[in-house]
Amino acid sequence: MTGPTVRVIPCLDVDRGRVVKGVNFVGIRDAGDPVELAARYDEQGADELVFLDITASSDDRATTVEMARAVAEQVFIPFTIGGGIRSVDDARRLLRAGADKVSINSAAVARPELVSEISAEFGAQCCVVAIDPRRSDATPSGFELFVKGGREATGVDAVEFARLVVSLGAGEIMVNSIDRDGTRDGFDIEMTRAISDAVDVPVIASGGVGGVEDFAPGATEAGATGLLAASIFHFGESTVAEVKRALAVAGVRVRPPE
Amino acid sequence: MTAPLLAVLDYGIGNLHSAHQSFNHVGADARLTADPALIADADAVVLPGVGHFGACMRALRASGLDDIAVAAAADDRPFIGICVGMQLLYEDSTEAPGVAGLGILPGTVDRIDTGGDASLVLPQMQWNELDLVGPGVDDPLLDGLEASWMYFVHSYAGPADPDLVTSTCAYGGAVTASVRRGSTWATQFHPEKSARAGLRLLANFVDLARDGVSPGVDDAVAATEASAS
């Protein structure tokens, strides 16, 4: 039997339409240009891209829509935009500009119906819900939902919340472990497994990757079919192609790099 | 070379934009349009679609483009349905019982049977490898694309009709990935999101739009292969 093909997904932070956090490719002309960076990741064999919009002011978010349009005109792999999406109109602007999916986070916690609204309007396939759980004694599963970049507890059980948003129409769940974020200790296997066992939609593991060997357990042990990382790609430590070769060696099915 | 005019049918659903952008990238003059005159003038017609079969079909009927799509698929111009745009070509779908499809292709679109493999969730949201089958081996749309990888997002798929299916992918069992009947083609995957392999397929379609579909093309290919062997 042929198992799932696992997707390798670089994540880029974007502020006012520009990529931030020192991307370090050889020979890059403009390290802040989302189109050029997206094209580089496409060449390396990235299966999808995620742009995380960290623009502080909603007045400046029009630049994110313009960025989506520019990327869609030049880069022909699926991409998701997350951050700052609070309404169906926000989602519509990004999807009409050419984004394939939108990822909602805090807004889904504040108002879960937003998930069903976006899903009903555009289809579950473009509605990703990103959650930021952290270990806690406050909730039954031991994983509590946090917001505001992991700073603010909600008292909501992360596993229950994942079930809820899937029932409302989320097509995919991105699990960003606050416990592992930035640690370089590898994906949070226990937390990601708890979510992937609870829902019947694709799960993306995020947070904690320190090297190419950290990817395979996200699929084989945690049950994720999307594996997301940021810094190891941006700082030129590893290429997507290297990650895919390591995954293939570990027996994980991937689209081979060209 | 002249850029052939492609009419990408705009019937008012979500994200239909990447299809025409990617066709333009490979040398077409693709227009997202609902204008019957422009569609009539086009060298080829594209029916995109994402989301729910019922929602897409209702939107297509409400736009009045359903009859235009049926007529365009019936004439000699190349026609391609993409993703849910492929599913709309069939008679109906178990995703939306009671909603009639365009009926250009025979049969019912049905939910993918993953064969009980718990590791395979729906939708299939991933890249998968094409296996060219039956008429697909000589299909000009799939020229150069044996064993290529394409991006799929779907829970439903067209029937395994051996006369029409040109490629499959493995997801539990063999899932219908593309079909052809005469000058009508369709892909379940998203060529416009499938990197270089997808752009190759779109370029093949633009070639068909530019050169027209010769009714004897299959026979000519078969004759060439017979003489070579």
Short mmCIF file of C-alpha atoms in Angstrom, two decimals:
data_model
loop_
_atom_site.label_atom_id
_atom_site.label_comp_id
_atom_site.label_asym_id
_atom_site.label_seq_id
_atom_site.Cartn_x
_atom_site.Cartn_y
_atom_site.Cartn_z
CA MET A 1 0.00 0.00 0.00
CA THR A 2 1.22 3.47 -0.84
CA GLY A 3 1.18 5.81 2.14
CA PRO A 4 0.70 9.56 2.03
CA THR A 5 3.21 11.86 0.40
CA VAL A 6 4.58 14.15 3.06
CA ARG A 7 4.87 17.86 2.24
CA VAL A 8 7.91 19.94 3.17
CA ILE A 9 6.80 23.52 3.83
CA PRO A 10 9.17 26.46 4.38
CA CYS A 11 7.60 29.31 6.34
CA LEU A 12 8.49 32.95 5.75
CA ASP A 13 7.65 35.88 8.03
CA VAL A 14 6.38 38.91 6.19
CA ASP A 15 6.13 42.50 7.42
CA ARG A 16 4.40 45.01 5.13
CA GLY A 17 4.94 42.79 2.10
CA ARG A 18 8.64 42.17 2.79
CA VAL A 19 10.25 38.98 4.09
CA VAL A 20 11.98 39.54 7.42
CA LYS A 21 14.41 37.48 9.56
CA GLY A 22 17.63 37.40 7.56
CA VAL A 23 17.26 35.01 4.71
CA ASN A 24 20.68 33.97 3.54
CA PHE A 25 20.74 32.44 0.06
CA VAL A 26 23.84 32.48 -2.09
CA GLY A 27 23.57 35.08 -4.83
CA ILE A 28 20.24 36.46 -3.73
CA ARG A 29 19.53 39.91 -5.15
CA ASP A 30 16.98 41.00 -2.60
CA ALA A 31 16.66 38.97 0.59
CA GLY A 32 13.37 40.68 1.39
CA ASP A 33 11.62 39.96 -1.90
CA PRO A 34 8.94 37.31 -1.30
CA VAL A 35 8.74 36.43 -4.99
CA GLU A 36 12.46 35.76 -5.32
CA LEU A 37 12.57 33.70 -2.14
CA ALA A 38 9.48 31.73 -3.06
CA ALA A 39 11.03 30.92 -6.44
CA ARG A 40 14.21 29.69 -4.68
CA TYR A 41 12.23 27.37 -2.44
CA ASP A 42 10.26 26.13 -5.45
CA GLU A 43 13.55 25.31 -7.22
CA GLN A 44 14.70 23.36 -4.14
CA GLY A 45 11.54 21.27 -4.26
CA ALA A 46 9.35 22.91 -1.61
CA ASP A 47 5.88 21.39 -1.78
CA GLU A 48 4.06 24.40 -0.38
CA LEU A 49 4.93 27.73 1.20
CA VAL A 50 3.49 29.53 4.20
CA PHE A 51 3.75 33.30 4.55
CA LEU A 52 3.13 34.47 8.08
CA ASP A 53 2.05 38.11 8.07
CA ILE A 54 3.42 39.88 11.14
CA THR A 55 2.43 43.35 9.95
CA ALA A 56 1.42 45.20 13.10
CA SER A 57 -1.03 47.70 11.65
CA SER A 58 -4.11 46.58 9.78
CA ASP A 59 -3.69 49.73 7.66
CA ASP A 60 -0.58 48.18 6.14
CA ARG A 61 -2.16 44.85 5.29
CA ALA A 62 -3.00 45.89 1.74
CA THR A 63 0.70 45.28 1.07
CA THR A 64 0.15 41.62 1.98
CA VAL A 65 -2.57 41.32 -0.66
CA GLU A 66 -0.21 42.84 -3.21
CA MET A 67 2.45 40.35 -2.16
CA ALA A 68 0.03 37.45 -2.66
CA ARG A 69 -0.71 38.72 -6.16
CA ALA A 70 2.98 39.05 -7.03
CA VAL A 71 3.81 35.55 -5.72
CA ALA A 72 0.85 33.96 -7.54
CA GLU A 73 1.95 35.48 -10.86
CA GLN A 74 5.44 34.00 -10.66
CA VAL A 75 5.49 30.92 -8.42
CA PHE A 76 3.40 27.90 -9.28
CA ILE A 77 3.21 25.90 -6.08
CA PRO A 78 0.48 26.22 -3.43
CA PHE A 79 0.91 28.89 -0.79
CA THR A 80 -0.88 29.84 2.41
CA ILE A 81 -1.09 33.23 4.05
CA GLY A 82 -1.63 33.46 7.79
CA GLY A 83 -1.73 36.27 10.31
CA GLY A 84 -4.21 39.07 10.75
CA ILE A 85 -7.17 37.34 9.09
CA ARG A 86 -10.27 38.26 11.10
CA SER A 87 -13.14 38.13 8.63
CA VAL A 88 -14.45 36.50 5.48
CA ASP A 89 -13.53 39.71 3.66
CA ASP A 90 -9.90 39.43 4.81
CA ALA A 91 -9.82 35.86 3.48
CA ARG A 92 -11.53 36.81 0.23
CA ARG A 93 -8.98 39.53 -0.56
CA LEU A 94 -6.06 37.13 -0.13
CA LEU A 95 -7.67 34.24 -2.01
CA ARG A 96 -8.73 36.46 -4.89
CA ALA A 97 -5.19 37.79 -5.08
CA GLY A 98 -3.98 34.23 -5.64
CA ALA A 99 -3.31 32.66 -2.24
CA ASP A 100 -4.44 29.03 -2.19
CA LYS A 101 -5.25 28.91 1.52
CA VAL A 102 -5.59 31.20 4.46
CA SER A 103 -4.52 30.26 7.95
CA ILE A 104 -6.46 31.64 10.90
CA ASN A 105 -5.25 31.57 14.46
CA SER A 106 -6.38 33.95 17.21
CA ALA A 107 -9.52 34.96 15.33
CA ALA A 108 -10.68 31.33 15.30
CA VAL A 109 -10.18 31.15 19.06
CA ALA A 110 -12.11 34.36 19.64
CA ARG A 111 -14.88 33.38 17.22
CA PRO A 112 -14.84 29.75 15.96
CA GLU A 113 -17.76 30.49 13.58
CA LEU A 114 -15.26 32.31 11.36
CA VAL A 115 -14.02 28.84 10.36
CA SER A 116 -17.45 27.78 9.11
CA GLU A 117 -17.96 31.11 7.35
CA ILE A 118 -14.69 30.86 5.42
CA SER A 119 -15.17 27.15 4.74
CA ALA A 120 -18.73 27.63 3.46
CA GLU A 121 -17.69 30.48 1.20
CA PHE A 122 -14.46 29.11 -0.27
CA GLY A 123 -14.31 25.43 0.67
CA ALA A 124 -12.61 23.55 3.49
CA GLN A 125 -9.53 22.99 1.34
CA CYS A 126 -8.45 26.62 1.73
CA CYS A 127 -9.22 26.97 5.43
CA VAL A 128 -6.26 26.16 7.68
CA VAL A 129 -6.53 26.65 11.42
CA ALA A 130 -3.18 27.25 13.16
CA ILE A 131 -3.07 26.50 16.86
CA ASP A 132 -0.38 27.33 19.43
CA PRO A 133 -0.69 24.74 22.23
CA ARG A 134 1.47 24.45 25.31
CA ARG A 135 1.65 21.79 28.02
CA SER A 136 -0.60 22.63 30.94
CA ASP A 137 -2.46 21.06 33.84
CA ALA A 138 -5.41 23.35 33.18
CA THR A 139 -7.03 21.25 30.41
CA PRO A 140 -7.99 17.54 30.15
CA SER A 141 -5.62 16.60 27.30
CA GLY A 142 -2.68 18.33 28.99
CA PHE A 143 -2.36 20.72 26.04
CA GLU A 144 -3.79 24.20 26.42
CA LEU A 145 -4.45 26.65 23.64
CA PHE A 146 -2.40 29.85 23.80
CA VAL A 147 -2.75 33.02 21.74
CA LYS A 148 -0.69 36.15 21.12
CA GLY A 149 2.37 34.18 20.07
CA GLY A 150 2.16 31.84 23.03
CA ARG A 151 2.00 34.55 25.69
CA GLU A 152 -1.66 34.39 26.64
CA ALA A 153 -3.43 31.30 28.01
CA THR A 154 -7.03 30.71 26.97
CA GLY A 155 -8.10 27.85 29.24
CA VAL A 156 -9.26 26.03 26.10
CA ASP A 157 -8.22 22.40 25.56
CA ALA A 158 -6.13 22.28 22.36
CA VAL A 159 -7.25 18.78 21.31
CA GLU A 160 -10.93 19.60 21.88
CA PHE A 161 -10.49 22.85 19.96
CA ALA A 162 -8.93 21.02 17.01
CA ARG A 163 -11.93 18.68 16.93
CA LEU A 164 -14.29 21.66 17.11
CA VAL A 165 -12.75 23.61 14.21
CA VAL A 166 -12.62 20.50 12.03
CA SER A 167 -16.31 19.95 12.69
CA LEU A 168 -16.85 23.58 11.64
CA GLY A 169 -15.03 23.05 8.35
CA ALA A 170 -11.28 23.47 8.86
CA GLY A 171 -9.52 21.57 6.08
CA GLU A 172 -6.17 21.36 7.82
CA ILE A 173 -4.69 21.93 11.28
CA MET A 174 -1.27 23.46 11.83
CA VAL A 175 0.16 22.56 15.24
CA ASN A 176 2.80 25.00 16.41
CA SER A 177 4.15 23.77 19.73
CA ILE A 178 4.96 26.71 21.99
CA ASP A 179 6.97 24.29 24.13
CA ARG A 180 9.24 23.52 21.20
CA ASP A 181 9.18 26.76 19.24
CA GLY A 182 12.76 27.95 18.75
CA THR A 183 14.31 25.11 20.79
CA ARG A 184 15.78 23.16 17.84
CA ASP A 185 14.96 19.95 19.75
CA GLY A 186 12.74 18.58 16.97
CA PHE A 187 8.98 18.56 16.45
CA ASP A 188 6.72 18.07 19.45
CA ILE A 189 5.84 14.45 18.73
CA GLU A 190 3.54 13.89 21.69
CA MET A 191 1.48 17.03 21.11
CA THR A 192 1.25 16.63 17.33
CA ARG A 193 0.27 12.96 17.73
CA ALA A 194 -2.51 13.92 20.15
CA ILE A 195 -3.96 16.27 17.53
CA SER A 196 -3.47 14.00 14.49
CA ASP A 197 -5.15 11.13 16.34
CA ALA A 198 -8.11 13.38 17.18
CA VAL A 199 -8.91 14.76 13.70
CA ASP A 200 -9.37 13.24 10.25
CA VAL A 201 -7.89 16.10 8.21
CA PRO A 202 -4.23 16.71 7.31
CA VAL A 203 -2.05 17.97 10.16
CA ILE A 204 1.04 20.16 9.75
CA ALA A 205 3.76 19.88 12.40
CA SER A 206 5.50 23.15 13.22
CA GLY A 207 8.09 24.36 15.69
CA GLY A 208 11.35 22.96 16.96
CA VAL A 209 13.25 21.74 13.91
CA GLY A 210 17.01 21.94 14.36
CA GLY A 211 18.32 19.76 11.54
CA VAL A 212 17.36 17.57 8.60
CA GLU A 213 17.08 14.50 10.84
CA ASP A 214 14.26 16.18 12.79
CA PHE A 215 11.75 16.01 9.94
CA ALA A 216 11.02 12.27 9.59
CA PRO A 217 9.65 11.74 13.14
CA GLY A 218 7.05 14.43 12.44
CA ALA A 219 5.58 12.05 9.87
CA THR A 220 6.44 8.59 11.17
CA GLU A 221 5.82 9.19 14.88
CA ALA A 222 3.54 12.23 15.03
CA GLY A 223 1.32 11.40 12.07
CA ALA A 224 1.66 14.81 10.36
CA THR A 225 1.57 14.99 6.55
CA GLY A 226 2.94 18.53 6.40
CA LEU A 227 6.30 19.41 7.96
CA LEU A 228 6.96 23.11 8.43
CA ALA A 229 10.20 24.85 9.28
CA ALA A 230 11.61 28.34 9.02
CA SER A 231 15.04 29.12 10.34
CA ILE A 232 16.99 26.07 9.12
CA PHE A 233 16.03 26.96 5.56
CA HIS A 234 16.42 30.71 5.85
CA PHE A 235 19.89 30.65 7.31
CA GLY A 236 21.08 28.37 4.56
CA GLU A 237 21.86 25.52 6.96
CA SER A 238 19.82 23.04 4.94
CA THR A 239 18.01 22.98 1.64
CA VAL A 240 14.59 21.52 1.03
CA ALA A 241 16.26 18.96 -1.24
CA GLU A 242 18.49 17.78 1.63
CA VAL A 243 15.46 17.45 3.89
CA LYS A 244 13.64 15.41 1.26
CA ARG A 245 16.58 13.07 0.79
CA ALA A 246 16.70 12.49 4.56
CA LEU A 247 12.96 11.80 4.60
CA ALA A 248 13.26 9.32 1.73
CA VAL A 249 16.08 7.50 3.54
CA ALA A 250 13.82 7.27 6.60
CA GLY A 251 11.15 5.60 4.45
CA VAL A 252 8.84 8.62 4.17
CA ARG A 253 7.25 9.13 0.75
CA VAL A 254 8.13 12.54 -0.73
CA ARG A 255 7.98 14.20 -4.13
CA PRO A 256 11.62 13.79 -5.17
CA PRO A 257 13.60 17.01 -5.68
CA GLU A 258 14.51 17.57 -9.33
CA MET B 1 4.50 32.46 -32.13
CA THR B 2 1.09 33.91 -31.57
CA ALA B 3 -0.45 33.60 -28.16
CA PRO B 4 -3.67 31.58 -28.44
CA LEU B 5 -6.72 33.08 -26.76
CA LEU B 6 -7.92 30.98 -23.81
CA ALA B 7 -11.26 31.72 -22.19
CA VAL B 8 -11.14 30.77 -18.51
CA LEU B 9 -14.80 30.63 -17.48
CA ASP B 10 -15.48 33.05 -14.62
CA TYR B 11 -18.62 31.96 -12.83
CA GLY B 12 -18.02 33.83 -9.62
CA ILE B 13 -16.57 31.31 -7.22
CA GLY B 14 -13.52 31.82 -4.95
CA ASN B 15 -10.03 31.50 -6.28
CA LEU B 16 -10.10 31.11 -10.04
CA HIS B 17 -7.18 33.41 -10.61
CA SER B 18 -4.15 31.21 -10.55
CA ALA B 19 -5.35 29.21 -13.59
CA HIS B 20 -5.24 32.08 -16.05
CA GLN B 21 -2.03 33.50 -14.59
CA SER B 22 -0.23 30.22 -15.10
CA PHE B 23 -1.57 29.79 -18.66
CA ASN B 24 -0.23 33.26 -19.46
CA HIS B 25 3.10 32.22 -18.00
CA VAL B 26 3.41 29.50 -20.66
CA GLY B 27 2.54 31.68 -23.63
CA ALA B 28 -1.24 31.93 -23.75
CA ASP B 29 -3.41 35.01 -23.80
CA ALA B 30 -5.75 33.70 -21.08
CA ARG B 31 -8.68 35.80 -19.97
CA LEU B 32 -10.89 35.18 -16.96
CA THR B 33 -14.26 35.92 -18.54
CA ALA B 34 -18.02 35.42 -18.53
CA ASP B 35 -18.49 37.19 -21.88
CA PRO B 36 -20.16 34.81 -24.39
CA ALA B 37 -18.68 36.68 -27.37
CA LEU B 38 -15.14 36.39 -26.02
CA ILE B 39 -15.67 32.72 -25.17
CA ALA B 40 -16.94 32.11 -28.72
CA ASP B 41 -13.82 33.76 -30.15
CA ALA B 42 -11.39 31.83 -27.96
CA ASP B 43 -9.06 29.17 -29.34
CA ALA B 44 -9.68 27.03 -26.28
CA VAL B 45 -11.85 27.01 -23.17
CA VAL B 46 -10.90 26.30 -19.54
CA LEU B 47 -13.38 25.32 -16.81
CA PRO B 48 -11.76 25.77 -13.38
CA GLY B 49 -13.36 24.95 -10.06
CA VAL B 50 -12.57 24.58 -6.37
CA GLY B 51 -14.62 23.67 -3.33
CA HIS B 52 -17.95 21.86 -3.33
CA PHE B 53 -19.50 20.20 -6.40
CA GLY B 54 -22.98 21.48 -5.55
CA ALA B 55 -21.83 25.05 -4.88
CA CYS B 56 -19.79 25.15 -8.11
CA MET B 57 -22.59 23.65 -10.19
CA ARG B 58 -25.16 26.08 -8.81
CA ALA B 59 -22.82 29.02 -9.44
CA LEU B 60 -22.14 27.78 -12.99
CA ARG B 61 -25.87 27.50 -13.74
CA ALA B 62 -26.59 30.89 -12.12
CA SER B 63 -23.95 32.48 -14.34
CA GLY B 64 -25.56 31.04 -17.46
CA LEU B 65 -22.21 29.60 -18.52
CA ASP B 66 -23.34 25.97 -18.13
CA ASP B 67 -24.81 25.72 -21.65
CA ILE B 68 -21.81 27.59 -23.06
CA ALA B 69 -19.49 25.08 -21.36
CA VAL B 70 -21.42 22.14 -22.81
CA ALA B 71 -21.30 23.64 -26.29
CA ALA B 72 -17.59 24.46 -26.00
CA ALA B 73 -16.80 20.90 -24.92
CA ALA B 74 -18.77 19.54 -27.87
CA ASP B 75 -17.03 21.60 -30.57
CA ASP B 76 -13.54 20.96 -31.94
CA ARG B 77 -11.77 23.51 -29.80
CA PRO B 78 -9.59 22.16 -26.99
CA PHE B 79 -11.45 22.24 -23.68
CA ILE B 80 -10.05 21.45 -20.24
CA GLY B 81 -11.73 21.08 -16.86
CA ILE B 82 -9.51 21.44 -13.79
CA CYS B 83 -10.16 19.95 -10.32
CA VAL B 84 -13.86 20.49 -9.51
CA GLY B 85 -14.06 21.82 -13.08
CA MET B 86 -13.30 18.22 -14.10
CA GLN B 87 -15.92 16.79 -11.75
CA LEU B 88 -18.61 19.11 -13.17
CA LEU B 89 -18.21 17.39 -16.55
CA TYR B 90 -19.79 14.18 -15.22
CA GLU B 91 -23.50 13.41 -14.78
CA ASP B 92 -23.48 13.99 -11.02
CA SER B 93 -21.56 13.54 -7.76
CA THR B 94 -22.27 11.79 -4.47
CA GLU B 95 -20.96 14.99 -2.83
CA ALA B 96 -24.20 16.73 -3.90
CA PRO B 97 -26.98 14.18 -4.43
CA GLY B 98 -29.72 15.51 -6.69
CA VAL B 99 -27.52 18.17 -8.31
CA ALA B 100 -27.05 17.41 -12.01
CA GLY B 101 -23.62 17.91 -13.50
CA LEU B 102 -22.99 18.95 -17.10
CA GLY B 103 -23.26 15.36 -18.35
CA ILE B 104 -20.44 15.75 -20.88
CA LEU B 105 -18.74 12.62 -19.50
CA PRO B 106 -20.63 9.51 -18.38
CA GLY B 107 -20.86 8.42 -14.78
CA THR B 108 -20.92 9.69 -11.22
CA VAL B 109 -18.14 11.37 -9.24
CA ASP B 110 -17.68 9.48 -5.97
CA ARG B 111 -15.79 9.80 -2.70
CA ILE B 112 -12.29 8.33 -2.81
CA ASP B 113 -12.06 4.84 -1.35
CA THR B 114 -8.77 4.80 0.57
CA GLY B 115 -9.08 1.07 1.11
CA GLY B 116 -9.13 1.34 4.88
CA ASP B 117 -5.61 2.77 5.13
CA ALA B 118 -5.87 4.94 8.27
CA SER B 119 -2.80 6.95 7.25
CA LEU B 120 -4.69 8.29 4.20
CA VAL B 121 -7.02 11.12 5.21
CA LEU B 122 -9.44 13.01 2.98
CA PRO B 123 -9.02 15.34 1.28
CA GLN B 124 -6.01 13.97 -0.53
CA MET B 125 -4.03 17.20 -0.08
CA GLN B 126 -0.61 16.37 -1.41
CA TRP B 127 1.61 15.83 -4.41
CA ASN B 128 1.23 12.48 -6.11
CA GLU B 129 2.87 10.65 -8.99
CA LEU B 130 1.04 10.15 -12.29
CA ASP B 131 0.73 6.71 -13.81
CA LEU B 132 -0.18 7.11 -17.49
CA VAL B 133 -2.74 4.49 -18.46
CA GLY B 134 -4.69 3.42 -21.57
CA PRO B 135 -5.14 6.34 -23.97
CA GLY B 136 -2.94 8.49 -21.72
CA VAL B 137 0.24 6.94 -23.08
CA ASP B 138 -0.28 8.73 -26.42
CA ASP B 139 -2.15 11.75 -25.08
CA PRO B 140 -0.56 15.01 -26.30
CA LEU B 141 -1.68 16.75 -23.09
CA LEU B 142 0.46 14.37 -21.03
CA ASP B 143 3.43 14.38 -23.37
CA GLY B 144 6.62 14.12 -21.31
CA LEU B 145 4.76 13.67 -18.04
CA GLU B 146 4.98 9.93 -17.28
CA ALA B 147 5.82 9.55 -13.57
CA SER B 148 5.61 13.30 -13.01
CA TRP B 149 4.32 14.67 -9.69
CA MET B 150 1.22 16.84 -9.52
CA TYR B 151 -0.59 18.65 -6.69
CA PHE B 152 -3.97 17.23 -5.68
CA VAL B 153 -6.64 18.63 -3.34
CA HIS B 154 -9.82 16.55 -3.45
CA SER B 155 -12.03 14.08 -1.64
CA TYR B 156 -14.00 12.97 -4.71
CA ALA B 157 -12.90 11.62 -8.09
CA GLY B 158 -14.26 10.53 -11.45
CA PRO B 159 -15.07 6.88 -12.28
CA ALA B 160 -12.41 4.41 -13.48
CA ASP B 161 -13.61 4.38 -17.10
CA PRO B 162 -10.87 2.60 -19.11
CA ASP B 163 -11.88 4.33 -22.35
CA LEU B 164 -11.48 7.81 -20.89
CA VAL B 165 -8.96 7.70 -18.04
CA THR B 166 -5.51 8.84 -19.18
CA SER B 167 -3.70 8.80 -15.82
CA THR B 168 -4.19 7.67 -12.25
CA CYS B 169 -2.45 8.22 -8.93
CA ALA B 170 -2.23 5.88 -5.94
CA TYR B 171 -4.25 6.83 -2.85
CA GLY B 172 -5.43 3.61 -1.32
CA GLY B 173 -6.30 2.35 -4.80
CA ALA B 174 -5.87 3.87 -8.26
CA VAL B 175 -7.59 7.28 -8.31
CA THR B 176 -8.69 8.89 -11.59
CA ALA B 177 -6.26 11.75 -12.18
CA SER B 178 -7.05 12.79 -15.77
CA VAL B 179 -9.37 11.94 -18.65
CA ARG B 180 -9.77 12.72 -22.31
CA ARG B 181 -12.58 12.36 -24.79
CA GLY B 182 -11.87 13.84 -28.22
CA SER B 183 -11.02 17.50 -27.75
CA THR B 184 -12.18 17.50 -24.12
CA TRP B 185 -9.56 17.01 -21.43
CA ALA B 186 -9.75 17.19 -17.65
CA THR B 187 -7.36 16.93 -14.73
CA GLN B 188 -8.28 16.24 -11.11
CA PHE B 189 -4.95 17.71 -10.00
CA HIS B 190 -3.99 21.37 -10.22
CA PRO B 191 -1.44 21.79 -13.04
CA GLU B 192 -1.35 25.51 -12.25
CA LYS B 193 0.02 24.62 -8.79
CA SER B 194 2.30 21.76 -9.82
CA ALA B 195 5.58 23.58 -10.46
CA ARG B 196 7.46 22.68 -13.63
CA ALA B 197 5.54 19.48 -14.35
CA GLY B 198 2.26 21.37 -14.18
CA LEU B 199 3.55 24.15 -16.41
CA ARG B 200 4.61 21.51 -18.94
CA LEU B 201 1.04 20.19 -19.05
CA LEU B 202 -0.34 23.71 -19.44
CA ALA B 203 2.16 24.38 -22.25
CA ASN B 204 1.02 21.16 -23.94
CA PHE B 205 -2.56 22.46 -23.76
CA VAL B 206 -1.52 25.84 -25.17
CA ASP B 207 0.15 23.97 -28.06
CA LEU B 208 -3.14 22.17 -28.70
CA ALA B 209 -4.97 25.51 -28.59
CA ARG B 210 -2.49 27.03 -31.03
CA ASP B 211 -2.35 24.15 -33.50
CA GLY B 212 -5.88 22.82 -33.13
CA VAL B 213 -6.78 19.23 -32.42
CA SER B 214 -6.22 17.02 -35.42
CA PRO B 215 -8.80 14.25 -35.42
CA GLY B 216 -6.14 11.90 -36.76
CA VAL B 217 -3.48 12.72 -34.17
CA ASP B 218 -3.96 9.53 -32.19
CA ASP B 219 -3.88 7.42 -35.33
CA ALA B 220 -0.71 9.16 -36.49
CA VAL B 221 1.01 8.54 -33.17
CA ALA B 222 -0.12 4.91 -33.19
CA ALA B 223 1.18 4.47 -36.74
CA THR B 224 4.54 6.01 -35.84
CA GLU B 225 4.92 3.74 -32.84
CA ALA B 226 3.85 0.68 -34.83
CA SER B 227 6.47 1.37 -37.51
CA ALA B 228 9.13 2.00 -34.86
CA SER B 229 8.54 -1.33 -33.14
#
